[in-house]
Amino acid sequence: MSMIDNTNTLLSAPTGSLTIPQFSDRNYLLFSLVIPTYQERENIENIVTILTNLLDESIPTEYELIIVDDDSPDGTWEIAQSLMSEYPQLQVMRRQGERGLSSAVIRGWQVAKGEILGVIDGDLQHPPHTILQMLDTMRKGTDLAVASRHMDGGGVSSWNFVRRFLSRGAQLLGLIILPEVLGRVSDPMSGYFMVRRSCVVSTTLNPVGYKILLEVIGRGNVGEITEVGYVFCERKQGESKVNWKQYVDYIHHLVRLRLSTGKLARFSKSMGFPIGRFLRFGLVGLSGVFVDMGVLYLLSDPTTLALPLTRSKIIAGEIAIFNNFLWNDAWTFADVAMQQREWRQRLKRFIKFNLICLAGLVLNVLVLNLVFNFILPNRYIANLIAIAFATIWNFWVNLKLSWRVTQVK
Ligand code: GDD
Ligand code: MN
């Protein structure tokens, strides 16, 4: 086992995909503990001192502490850096240009030398001594040790009813969307755990928001899991960074994991058919239906402007096309659009999309008239059928021509 070469220099943050590299045999440690921080200047020295005392007693020189600070305006990273000479096992990364709890943790793991990779909050809400219990189970061969609020000896100190309700509600929602991941642990929201490197090595993680444990269980290759109870303490210093956005991120994360793991993803891969993209395209199309229907009503309904059906439909369709382009470019094909961000390129995509959709609109009008005049004299049902036809056409042709997905991961 090697000592750490700690010379007060900051670690540089890796870039590119969030993949945990292979374990290096030459320069390794037993345990790397990442402490993600944002605006934790009052807590940082405390937590480093406590963790160092704890780990120096059980595994001296076999561990490292890695603080990953997202360039906190309060200078957390600077304070952390000044502690390095006193704490030789401490490393500090000041991350600029990228933000977020989950990705901070992975960036830390990417430079870590440990065979066991851990994470703990930097605000002392996670009781440090639980680390020893977790390390113990890891040494007995568990792949993943999770500190849980919902085990014997676990709990939350003084949460009110609303907060408990929201927390449990989020867990229940997760269980419905992703049972094979959330069903494996009693506290899937825990941000306090450790995992064997071999279970996540070479895995590209792709988390949104706070819940990195979901990502580890969902994409990693995790066998036995052991949970250890802990009480989530109240914050004494600084402020929580949790706000409503974390709830949105959480749902986004669940859906993304659902689509990229499990049966649906395997089916999608084997068929060579981008199901996730198609669902997004379909949802965008659905928003277009409302726009289309609304405008059609305003223009052509006998009780409103009572314009001719075909003329109304062309205007309604064009407005819906514009709506759909904006959403598809910002969401459905965001990964492709990100690589071509100049407004000229966007304009080019819009023109292509528009032309393809205009062809779709011709099809749309044709089908509408056909259905309305010969099959079913109800303009709305006829319109729905026409839109369905046009959507299928639009998806196929735009997939092949507008947002070409040649170099997407
Ligand atoms: N680098 C970095 N970047 N760190 C961050 C960021 C960020 O964008 N946002 C938050 N952190 C750090 C905080 O400084 C703190 O050390 C830790 O992540 C947790 O953030 P809090 O804002 O204190 O979250 P919490 O107390 O509501 O929730 C925590 O505990 C839960 C229960 O275990 C989180 O860790 C949850 O993931 C966890 O489930
Ligand atoms: Mn906290």
Short mmCIF file of C-alpha atoms and ligand atoms in Angstrom, two decimals:
data_model
loop_
_atom_site.label_atom_id
_atom_site.label_comp_id
_atom_site.label_asym_id
_atom_site.label_seq_id
_atom_site.Cartn_x
_atom_site.Cartn_y
_atom_site.Cartn_z
CA MET A 1 0.00 0.00 0.00
CA SER A 2 1.32 3.41 -0.89
CA MET A 3 1.28 6.70 0.93
CA ILE A 4 -0.41 9.65 -0.70
CA ASP A 5 1.71 12.30 -2.31
CA ASN A 6 0.05 15.32 -0.82
CA THR A 7 1.71 18.60 -1.73
CA ASN A 8 -1.06 21.13 -1.27
CA THR A 9 -1.82 21.09 -4.99
CA LEU A 10 -5.43 20.75 -6.05
CA LEU A 11 -6.63 17.71 -7.98
CA SER A 12 -7.72 18.61 -11.48
CA ALA A 13 -11.25 17.63 -12.38
CA PRO A 14 -11.63 14.94 -15.06
CA THR A 15 -13.68 15.85 -18.10
CA GLY A 16 -15.60 13.77 -20.59
CA SER A 17 -17.89 10.89 -19.74
CA LEU A 18 -18.51 9.84 -16.14
CA THR A 19 -16.74 6.50 -16.28
CA ILE A 20 -14.87 4.92 -13.36
CA PRO A 21 -11.42 3.87 -14.57
CA GLN A 22 -9.74 0.53 -14.05
CA PHE A 23 -8.05 -0.09 -10.72
CA SER A 24 -4.36 0.63 -10.83
CA ASP A 25 -2.29 -2.08 -9.15
CA ARG A 26 0.73 0.11 -8.63
CA ASN A 27 -0.63 3.02 -6.72
CA TYR A 28 -3.61 1.94 -4.72
CA LEU A 29 -5.39 2.24 -1.42
CA LEU A 30 -8.06 0.34 0.42
CA PHE A 31 -10.59 3.13 0.70
CA SER A 32 -11.39 6.45 -0.99
CA LEU A 33 -14.05 8.61 0.60
CA VAL A 34 -15.48 11.45 -1.46
CA ILE A 35 -16.99 14.45 0.30
CA PRO A 36 -18.99 16.59 -2.14
CA THR A 37 -19.31 20.17 -0.96
CA TYR A 38 -21.02 23.34 -1.96
CA GLN A 39 -20.96 26.29 0.46
CA GLU A 40 -19.77 24.31 3.47
CA ARG A 41 -17.05 26.56 4.87
CA GLU A 42 -18.29 26.24 8.45
CA ASN A 43 -18.34 22.46 8.30
CA ILE A 44 -15.28 21.53 6.36
CA GLU A 45 -12.63 21.54 9.06
CA ASN A 46 -14.87 19.69 11.49
CA ILE A 47 -15.70 16.87 9.17
CA VAL A 48 -12.11 16.44 8.01
CA THR A 49 -10.90 16.28 11.61
CA ILE A 50 -13.53 13.79 12.71
CA LEU A 51 -13.09 11.51 9.70
CA THR A 52 -9.32 11.60 9.96
CA ASN A 53 -9.36 10.67 13.63
CA LEU A 54 -11.76 7.86 12.94
CA LEU A 55 -9.93 6.39 9.97
CA ASP A 56 -6.42 6.91 11.34
CA GLU A 57 -7.40 4.63 14.14
CA SER A 58 -8.77 1.82 11.99
CA ILE A 59 -6.98 1.99 8.62
CA PRO A 60 -4.10 4.48 8.88
CA THR A 61 -2.46 5.35 5.53
CA GLU A 62 -4.83 3.00 3.72
CA TYR A 63 -7.40 5.64 2.90
CA GLU A 64 -7.82 9.02 1.27
CA LEU A 65 -10.39 11.77 1.72
CA ILE A 66 -11.32 13.58 -1.47
CA ILE A 67 -13.24 16.82 -1.19
CA VAL A 68 -14.93 17.76 -4.44
CA ASP A 69 -16.04 21.36 -4.21
CA ASP A 70 -17.96 23.04 -7.01
CA ASP A 71 -16.02 26.28 -6.78
CA SER A 72 -18.15 27.47 -3.84
CA PRO A 73 -18.39 31.26 -3.67
CA ASP A 74 -17.79 31.00 0.09
CA GLY A 75 -14.33 29.58 -0.62
CA THR A 76 -14.89 26.09 0.79
CA TRP A 77 -12.20 24.69 -1.51
CA GLU A 78 -9.68 27.23 -0.29
CA ILE A 79 -10.23 26.33 3.33
CA ALA A 80 -10.03 22.66 2.41
CA GLN A 81 -6.80 23.26 0.56
CA SER A 82 -5.28 24.98 3.57
CA LEU A 83 -6.02 21.84 5.63
CA MET A 84 -4.01 19.60 3.36
CA SER A 85 -0.64 20.14 5.03
CA GLU A 86 -2.07 19.16 8.37
CA TYR A 87 -4.02 16.17 7.00
CA PRO A 88 -1.81 14.16 4.66
CA GLN A 89 -4.65 11.84 3.59
CA LEU A 90 -6.70 14.77 2.31
CA GLN A 91 -7.05 15.70 -1.36
CA VAL A 92 -9.09 18.57 -2.76
CA MET A 93 -10.68 19.09 -6.14
CA ARG A 94 -11.98 22.49 -7.14
CA ARG A 95 -14.43 21.87 -9.94
CA GLN A 96 -15.26 24.69 -12.32
CA GLY A 97 -17.61 24.61 -15.26
CA GLU A 98 -19.62 21.61 -14.09
CA ARG A 99 -22.03 21.40 -11.19
CA GLY A 100 -24.23 19.00 -9.29
CA LEU A 101 -23.95 16.60 -6.39
CA SER A 102 -23.99 13.29 -8.26
CA SER A 103 -21.49 14.22 -10.93
CA ALA A 104 -19.21 15.71 -8.24
CA VAL A 105 -19.11 12.35 -6.49
CA ILE A 106 -18.25 10.51 -9.69
CA ARG A 107 -15.55 13.02 -10.60
CA GLY A 108 -14.04 12.28 -7.21
CA TRP A 109 -14.23 8.53 -7.76
CA GLN A 110 -12.59 8.95 -11.14
CA VAL A 111 -9.38 10.19 -9.54
CA ALA A 112 -9.68 7.95 -6.48
CA LYS A 113 -7.13 5.22 -5.81
CA GLY A 114 -9.30 3.13 -3.54
CA GLU A 115 -10.56 -0.37 -4.05
CA ILE A 116 -13.60 0.71 -2.08
CA LEU A 117 -15.30 3.95 -3.15
CA GLY A 118 -17.42 5.85 -0.64
CA VAL A 119 -19.40 9.05 -0.29
CA ILE A 120 -20.50 11.11 2.71
CA ASP A 121 -22.19 14.52 2.93
CA GLY A 122 -19.95 17.37 3.99
CA ASP A 123 -22.38 18.92 6.47
CA LEU A 124 -22.13 16.34 9.27
CA GLN A 125 -25.74 15.22 8.80
CA HIS A 126 -24.31 11.77 8.16
CA PRO A 127 -22.80 10.52 11.46
CA PRO A 128 -19.15 9.71 10.63
CA HIS A 129 -18.79 6.70 12.96
CA THR A 130 -21.20 4.68 10.76
CA ILE A 131 -18.30 4.52 8.27
CA LEU A 132 -16.60 1.91 10.44
CA GLN A 133 -19.60 -0.38 10.42
CA MET A 134 -19.89 -0.05 6.67
CA LEU A 135 -16.20 -0.73 6.13
CA ASP A 136 -16.57 -3.79 8.29
CA THR A 137 -19.33 -5.26 6.12
CA MET A 138 -17.32 -4.43 2.99
CA ARG A 139 -14.41 -6.37 4.35
CA LYS A 140 -16.72 -9.31 4.91
CA GLY A 141 -17.39 -9.32 1.19
CA THR A 142 -20.45 -7.16 0.62
CA ASP A 143 -20.42 -5.26 -2.69
CA LEU A 144 -22.38 -2.26 -1.51
CA ALA A 145 -22.83 -0.94 2.03
CA VAL A 146 -25.62 1.59 2.45
CA ALA A 147 -26.31 3.72 5.50
CA SER A 148 -30.08 3.61 5.90
CA ARG A 149 -32.57 5.68 7.83
CA HIS A 150 -35.10 2.87 7.63
CA MET A 151 -33.21 0.08 9.37
CA ASP A 152 -32.83 -0.86 13.01
CA GLY A 153 -30.96 1.99 14.62
CA GLY A 154 -31.90 4.35 11.82
CA GLY A 155 -34.17 7.38 11.64
CA VAL A 156 -34.53 11.06 11.05
CA SER A 157 -34.03 13.39 13.97
CA SER A 158 -36.90 15.84 13.82
CA TRP A 159 -38.57 15.85 10.45
CA ASN A 160 -42.14 17.06 10.37
CA PHE A 161 -45.00 15.11 8.85
CA VAL A 162 -44.83 16.85 5.46
CA ARG A 163 -41.16 16.09 5.00
CA ARG A 164 -41.54 12.44 5.95
CA PHE A 165 -44.53 12.19 3.65
CA LEU A 166 -42.66 13.71 0.70
CA SER A 167 -39.67 11.45 1.31
CA ARG A 168 -41.80 8.30 1.46
CA GLY A 169 -43.91 9.44 -1.49
CA ALA A 170 -40.79 9.85 -3.58
CA GLN A 171 -39.66 6.38 -2.57
CA LEU A 172 -43.02 4.87 -3.48
CA LEU A 173 -43.00 6.56 -6.87
CA GLY A 174 -39.52 5.17 -7.45
CA LEU A 175 -40.66 1.70 -6.47
CA ILE A 176 -43.39 1.86 -9.09
CA ILE A 177 -41.16 3.13 -11.88
CA LEU A 178 -38.00 1.21 -11.05
CA PRO A 179 -38.82 -1.66 -8.68
CA GLU A 180 -35.72 -3.71 -9.45
CA VAL A 181 -33.50 -0.85 -8.29
CA LEU A 182 -35.41 0.75 -5.42
CA GLY A 183 -36.67 -2.59 -4.17
CA ARG A 184 -33.16 -3.68 -3.29
CA VAL A 185 -32.61 -1.26 -0.41
CA SER A 186 -34.71 0.20 2.37
CA ASP A 187 -33.32 3.71 1.85
CA PRO A 188 -32.69 4.27 -1.85
CA MET A 189 -32.44 8.02 -1.24
CA SER A 190 -29.35 7.58 0.90
CA GLY A 191 -26.37 9.68 -0.08
CA TYR A 192 -24.17 7.80 2.40
CA PHE A 193 -22.73 4.54 1.09
CA MET A 194 -19.70 2.70 -0.23
CA VAL A 195 -19.29 0.38 -3.20
CA ARG A 196 -16.57 -1.96 -4.42
CA ARG A 197 -14.80 -0.40 -7.38
CA SER A 198 -15.02 -3.63 -9.35
CA CYS A 199 -18.82 -3.31 -9.37
CA VAL A 200 -18.83 0.02 -11.16
CA VAL A 201 -15.56 -0.07 -13.06
CA SER A 202 -15.81 0.84 -16.75
CA THR A 203 -19.48 1.63 -16.23
CA THR A 204 -20.55 4.98 -17.60
CA LEU A 205 -22.78 6.63 -15.05
CA ASN A 206 -25.21 9.29 -16.16
CA PRO A 207 -27.02 10.73 -13.15
CA VAL A 208 -29.19 13.81 -12.83
CA GLY A 209 -29.56 15.58 -9.51
CA TYR A 210 -28.93 14.09 -6.08
CA LYS A 211 -29.64 10.39 -6.08
CA ILE A 212 -26.42 8.79 -7.10
CA LEU A 213 -27.15 5.52 -5.29
CA LEU A 214 -29.89 4.79 -7.85
CA GLU A 215 -27.32 5.12 -10.57
CA VAL A 216 -24.86 2.78 -8.86
CA ILE A 217 -27.46 0.08 -8.32
CA GLY A 218 -29.14 0.62 -11.68
CA ARG A 219 -26.08 0.58 -13.91
CA GLY A 220 -23.46 -1.10 -11.77
CA ASN A 221 -22.95 -4.80 -11.33
CA VAL A 222 -23.78 -5.03 -7.66
CA GLY A 223 -24.17 -8.38 -5.90
CA GLU A 224 -24.69 -8.46 -2.16
CA ILE A 225 -25.94 -5.29 -0.50
CA THR A 226 -25.75 -4.67 3.25
CA GLU A 227 -27.52 -1.85 5.03
CA VAL A 228 -26.50 -0.20 8.28
CA GLY A 229 -28.91 1.94 10.28
CA TYR A 230 -28.08 5.59 10.94
CA VAL A 231 -29.87 8.66 12.22
CA PHE A 232 -29.92 11.59 9.81
CA CYS A 233 -28.84 14.48 12.04
CA GLU A 234 -30.02 18.05 11.78
CA ARG A 235 -27.77 20.54 10.08
CA LYS A 236 -25.93 22.76 12.52
CA GLN A 237 -24.03 24.94 10.06
CA GLY A 238 -24.79 26.20 6.57
CA GLU A 239 -27.86 25.50 4.48
CA SER A 240 -29.33 22.59 2.56
CA LYS A 241 -29.17 22.96 -1.21
CA VAL A 242 -32.35 20.97 -1.74
CA ASN A 243 -35.22 22.76 -3.46
CA TRP A 244 -38.15 21.87 -5.70
CA LYS A 245 -35.77 21.29 -8.61
CA GLN A 246 -34.44 18.18 -6.88
CA TYR A 247 -37.88 16.60 -7.09
CA VAL A 248 -38.04 17.27 -10.82
CA ASP A 249 -34.49 15.94 -11.24
CA TYR A 250 -35.41 12.84 -9.29
CA ILE A 251 -38.34 11.98 -11.54
CA HIS A 252 -36.24 12.75 -14.60
CA HIS A 253 -33.56 10.41 -13.25
CA LEU A 254 -36.03 7.59 -12.60
CA VAL A 255 -37.45 7.81 -16.11
CA ARG A 256 -34.00 7.96 -17.68
CA LEU A 257 -32.86 4.88 -15.78
CA ARG A 258 -36.08 3.09 -16.65
CA LEU A 259 -35.54 3.75 -20.34
CA SER A 260 -31.84 2.96 -20.45
CA THR A 261 -31.81 -0.19 -18.32
CA GLY A 262 -33.98 -3.27 -18.22
CA LYS A 263 -36.15 -4.99 -20.78
CA LEU A 264 -37.21 -1.92 -22.72
CA ALA A 265 -33.60 -0.89 -23.35
CA ARG A 266 -32.61 -4.40 -24.41
CA PHE A 267 -35.56 -4.50 -26.78
CA SER A 268 -34.67 -1.07 -28.11
CA LYS A 269 -31.08 -2.14 -28.70
CA SER A 270 -31.89 -5.44 -30.35
CA MET A 271 -34.41 -3.79 -32.66
CA GLY A 272 -32.10 -0.90 -33.49
CA PHE A 273 -35.02 1.33 -32.63
CA PRO A 274 -34.56 4.37 -30.34
CA ILE A 275 -37.54 3.87 -28.06
CA GLY A 276 -36.65 6.66 -25.63
CA ARG A 277 -36.37 9.11 -28.46
CA PHE A 278 -39.56 7.89 -30.03
CA LEU A 279 -41.45 8.34 -26.75
CA ARG A 280 -40.13 11.87 -26.43
CA PHE A 281 -40.98 12.60 -30.04
CA GLY A 282 -44.43 11.20 -29.40
CA LEU A 283 -44.93 13.37 -26.32
CA VAL A 284 -43.82 16.43 -28.24
CA GLY A 285 -46.21 15.40 -30.99
CA LEU A 286 -48.95 15.19 -28.38
CA SER A 287 -48.28 18.76 -27.31
CA GLY A 288 -48.58 19.60 -31.01
CA VAL A 289 -51.97 17.91 -31.13
CA PHE A 290 -53.27 20.31 -28.51
CA VAL A 291 -51.85 23.29 -30.36
CA ASP A 292 -53.24 21.97 -33.65
CA MET A 293 -56.66 21.18 -32.23
CA GLY A 294 -56.90 24.50 -30.43
CA VAL A 295 -56.05 26.53 -33.50
CA LEU A 296 -58.30 24.40 -35.69
CA TYR A 297 -61.15 25.09 -33.30
CA LEU A 298 -60.48 28.82 -33.23
CA LEU A 299 -60.37 29.06 -37.01
CA SER A 300 -62.81 26.55 -38.40
CA ASP A 301 -65.49 25.75 -35.86
CA PRO A 302 -68.93 26.99 -36.97
CA THR A 303 -69.28 28.83 -33.64
CA THR A 304 -66.00 30.73 -34.01
CA LEU A 305 -64.43 32.03 -37.25
CA ALA A 306 -65.94 29.27 -39.42
CA LEU A 307 -63.11 29.44 -41.97
CA PRO A 308 -62.85 26.64 -44.55
CA LEU A 309 -61.53 23.41 -43.08
CA THR A 310 -58.47 23.03 -45.33
CA ARG A 311 -57.24 26.57 -44.86
CA SER A 312 -57.70 26.33 -41.09
CA LYS A 313 -55.89 23.05 -40.98
CA ILE A 314 -52.85 24.40 -42.83
CA ILE A 315 -52.45 27.26 -40.37
CA ALA A 316 -53.04 25.03 -37.35
CA GLY A 317 -50.52 22.51 -38.66
CA GLU A 318 -47.82 25.11 -39.29
CA ILE A 319 -48.15 26.55 -35.81
CA ALA A 320 -47.96 23.05 -34.35
CA ILE A 321 -44.84 22.36 -36.44
CA PHE A 322 -43.12 25.37 -34.92
CA ASN A 323 -44.10 24.26 -31.44
CA ASN A 324 -42.80 20.75 -32.09
CA PHE A 325 -39.51 21.92 -33.51
CA LEU A 326 -38.70 23.94 -30.42
CA TRP A 327 -39.39 21.00 -28.10
CA ASN A 328 -37.65 18.42 -30.24
CA ASP A 329 -34.53 20.51 -30.60
CA ALA A 330 -34.38 21.32 -26.90
CA TRP A 331 -35.38 17.87 -25.61
CA THR A 332 -35.92 14.92 -27.96
CA PHE A 333 -32.68 15.49 -29.84
CA ALA A 334 -30.95 17.72 -27.28
CA ASP A 335 -27.79 15.61 -27.43
CA VAL A 336 -27.49 16.11 -31.17
CA ALA A 337 -28.50 19.76 -31.00
CA MET A 338 -25.84 20.39 -28.33
CA GLN A 339 -23.14 19.52 -30.83
CA GLN A 340 -24.51 22.01 -33.37
CA ARG A 341 -25.51 25.03 -31.41
CA GLU A 342 -24.94 27.92 -33.80
CA TRP A 343 -28.11 29.68 -34.81
CA ARG A 344 -27.38 28.96 -38.48
CA GLN A 345 -27.29 25.26 -37.76
CA ARG A 346 -30.49 25.53 -35.77
CA LEU A 347 -32.11 27.41 -38.63
CA LYS A 348 -31.00 24.72 -41.05
CA ARG A 349 -32.54 22.04 -38.82
CA PHE A 350 -35.73 24.05 -38.56
CA ILE A 351 -35.98 24.35 -42.34
CA LYS A 352 -35.41 20.63 -42.81
CA PHE A 353 -37.87 19.76 -40.07
CA ASN A 354 -40.36 22.18 -41.51
CA LEU A 355 -40.07 20.77 -45.03
CA ILE A 356 -40.47 17.22 -43.81
CA CYS A 357 -43.41 18.24 -41.66
CA LEU A 358 -44.92 20.22 -44.52
CA ALA A 359 -44.83 17.07 -46.58
CA GLY A 360 -46.40 15.48 -43.50
CA LEU A 361 -48.96 18.25 -43.48
CA VAL A 362 -49.92 17.51 -47.07
CA LEU A 363 -50.37 13.91 -46.02
CA ASN A 364 -52.27 15.19 -43.02
CA VAL A 365 -54.70 17.29 -45.09
CA LEU A 366 -55.13 14.47 -47.54
CA VAL A 367 -55.97 11.95 -44.86
CA LEU A 368 -58.21 14.44 -43.06
CA ASN A 369 -60.26 15.11 -46.18
CA LEU A 370 -60.37 11.48 -47.09
CA VAL A 371 -61.58 10.39 -43.69
CA PHE A 372 -63.93 13.37 -43.21
CA ASN A 373 -65.59 13.08 -46.62
CA PHE A 374 -65.73 9.34 -47.12
CA ILE A 375 -65.46 7.56 -43.80
CA LEU A 376 -66.40 9.57 -40.73
CA PRO A 377 -67.96 13.06 -40.90
CA ASN A 378 -66.49 14.23 -37.59
CA ARG A 379 -63.73 16.78 -38.10
CA TYR A 380 -61.97 16.08 -34.78
CA ILE A 381 -61.79 12.33 -35.03
CA ALA A 382 -60.81 12.70 -38.68
CA ASN A 383 -58.13 15.16 -37.62
CA LEU A 384 -56.79 12.78 -34.97
CA ILE A 385 -56.43 10.00 -37.50
CA ALA A 386 -54.73 12.38 -39.91
CA ILE A 387 -52.32 13.53 -37.21
CA ALA A 388 -51.42 9.93 -36.33
CA PHE A 389 -50.46 9.24 -39.93
CA ALA A 390 -48.41 12.40 -40.16
CA THR A 391 -46.63 11.67 -36.85
CA ILE A 392 -45.39 8.31 -38.03
CA TRP A 393 -44.11 9.85 -41.25
CA ASN A 394 -42.50 12.74 -39.34
CA PHE A 395 -40.69 10.50 -36.92
CA TRP A 396 -39.19 8.24 -39.52
CA VAL A 397 -38.04 10.87 -41.93
CA ASN A 398 -36.76 13.32 -39.32
CA LEU A 399 -34.88 10.53 -37.58
CA LYS A 400 -33.09 9.76 -40.82
CA LEU A 401 -32.59 13.29 -42.11
CA SER A 402 -32.91 16.16 -39.64
CA TRP A 403 -31.18 15.17 -36.43
CA ARG A 404 -28.72 12.62 -37.61
CA VAL A 405 -27.62 10.49 -34.71
CA THR A 406 -24.32 9.21 -35.93
CA GLN A 407 -21.94 10.10 -33.11
CA VAL A 408 -24.19 9.84 -30.10
CA LYS A 409 -22.98 7.68 -27.22
N1 GDD B 1 -19.88 19.41 -5.16
C1 GDD B 1 -21.18 19.65 -4.89
N2 GDD B 1 -21.96 20.18 -5.87
N3 GDD B 1 -21.68 19.33 -3.69
C2 GDD B 1 -22.99 19.59 -3.46
C3 GDD B 1 -23.84 20.14 -4.42
C4 GDD B 1 -23.28 20.45 -5.70
O1 GDD B 1 -23.96 20.94 -6.60
N4 GDD B 1 -25.09 20.26 -3.88
C5 GDD B 1 -24.99 19.79 -2.63
N5 GDD B 1 -23.74 19.39 -2.36
C6 GDD B 1 -23.20 18.81 -1.12
C7 GDD B 1 -23.52 19.61 0.11
O2 GDD B 1 -22.52 20.58 0.37
C8 GDD B 1 -23.52 18.52 1.18
O3 GDD B 1 -22.23 18.20 1.58
C9 GDD B 1 -24.11 17.33 0.44
O4 GDD B 1 -23.85 17.57 -0.95
C10 GDD B 1 -25.62 17.13 0.67
O5 GDD B 1 -26.30 18.30 0.31
P1 GDD B 1 -27.51 18.88 1.19
O6 GDD B 1 -28.04 20.05 0.48
O7 GDD B 1 -27.05 19.06 2.60
O8 GDD B 1 -28.56 17.69 1.05
P2 GDD B 1 -29.59 17.07 2.11
O9 GDD B 1 -29.10 17.23 3.50
O10 GDD B 1 -30.94 17.55 1.87
O11 GDD B 1 -29.62 15.53 1.63
C11 GDD B 1 -28.54 14.69 1.74
O12 GDD B 1 -28.81 13.60 2.61
C12 GDD B 1 -29.81 12.70 2.16
C13 GDD B 1 -30.11 11.62 3.16
O13 GDD B 1 -29.07 10.73 3.26
C14 GDD B 1 -28.13 14.15 0.36
O14 GDD B 1 -26.88 13.54 0.42
C15 GDD B 1 -29.10 13.15 -0.13
O15 GDD B 1 -28.58 12.56 -1.30
C16 GDD B 1 -29.32 12.10 0.92
O16 GDD B 1 -30.28 11.20 0.50
MN MN B 2 -27.47 18.05 4.29
#
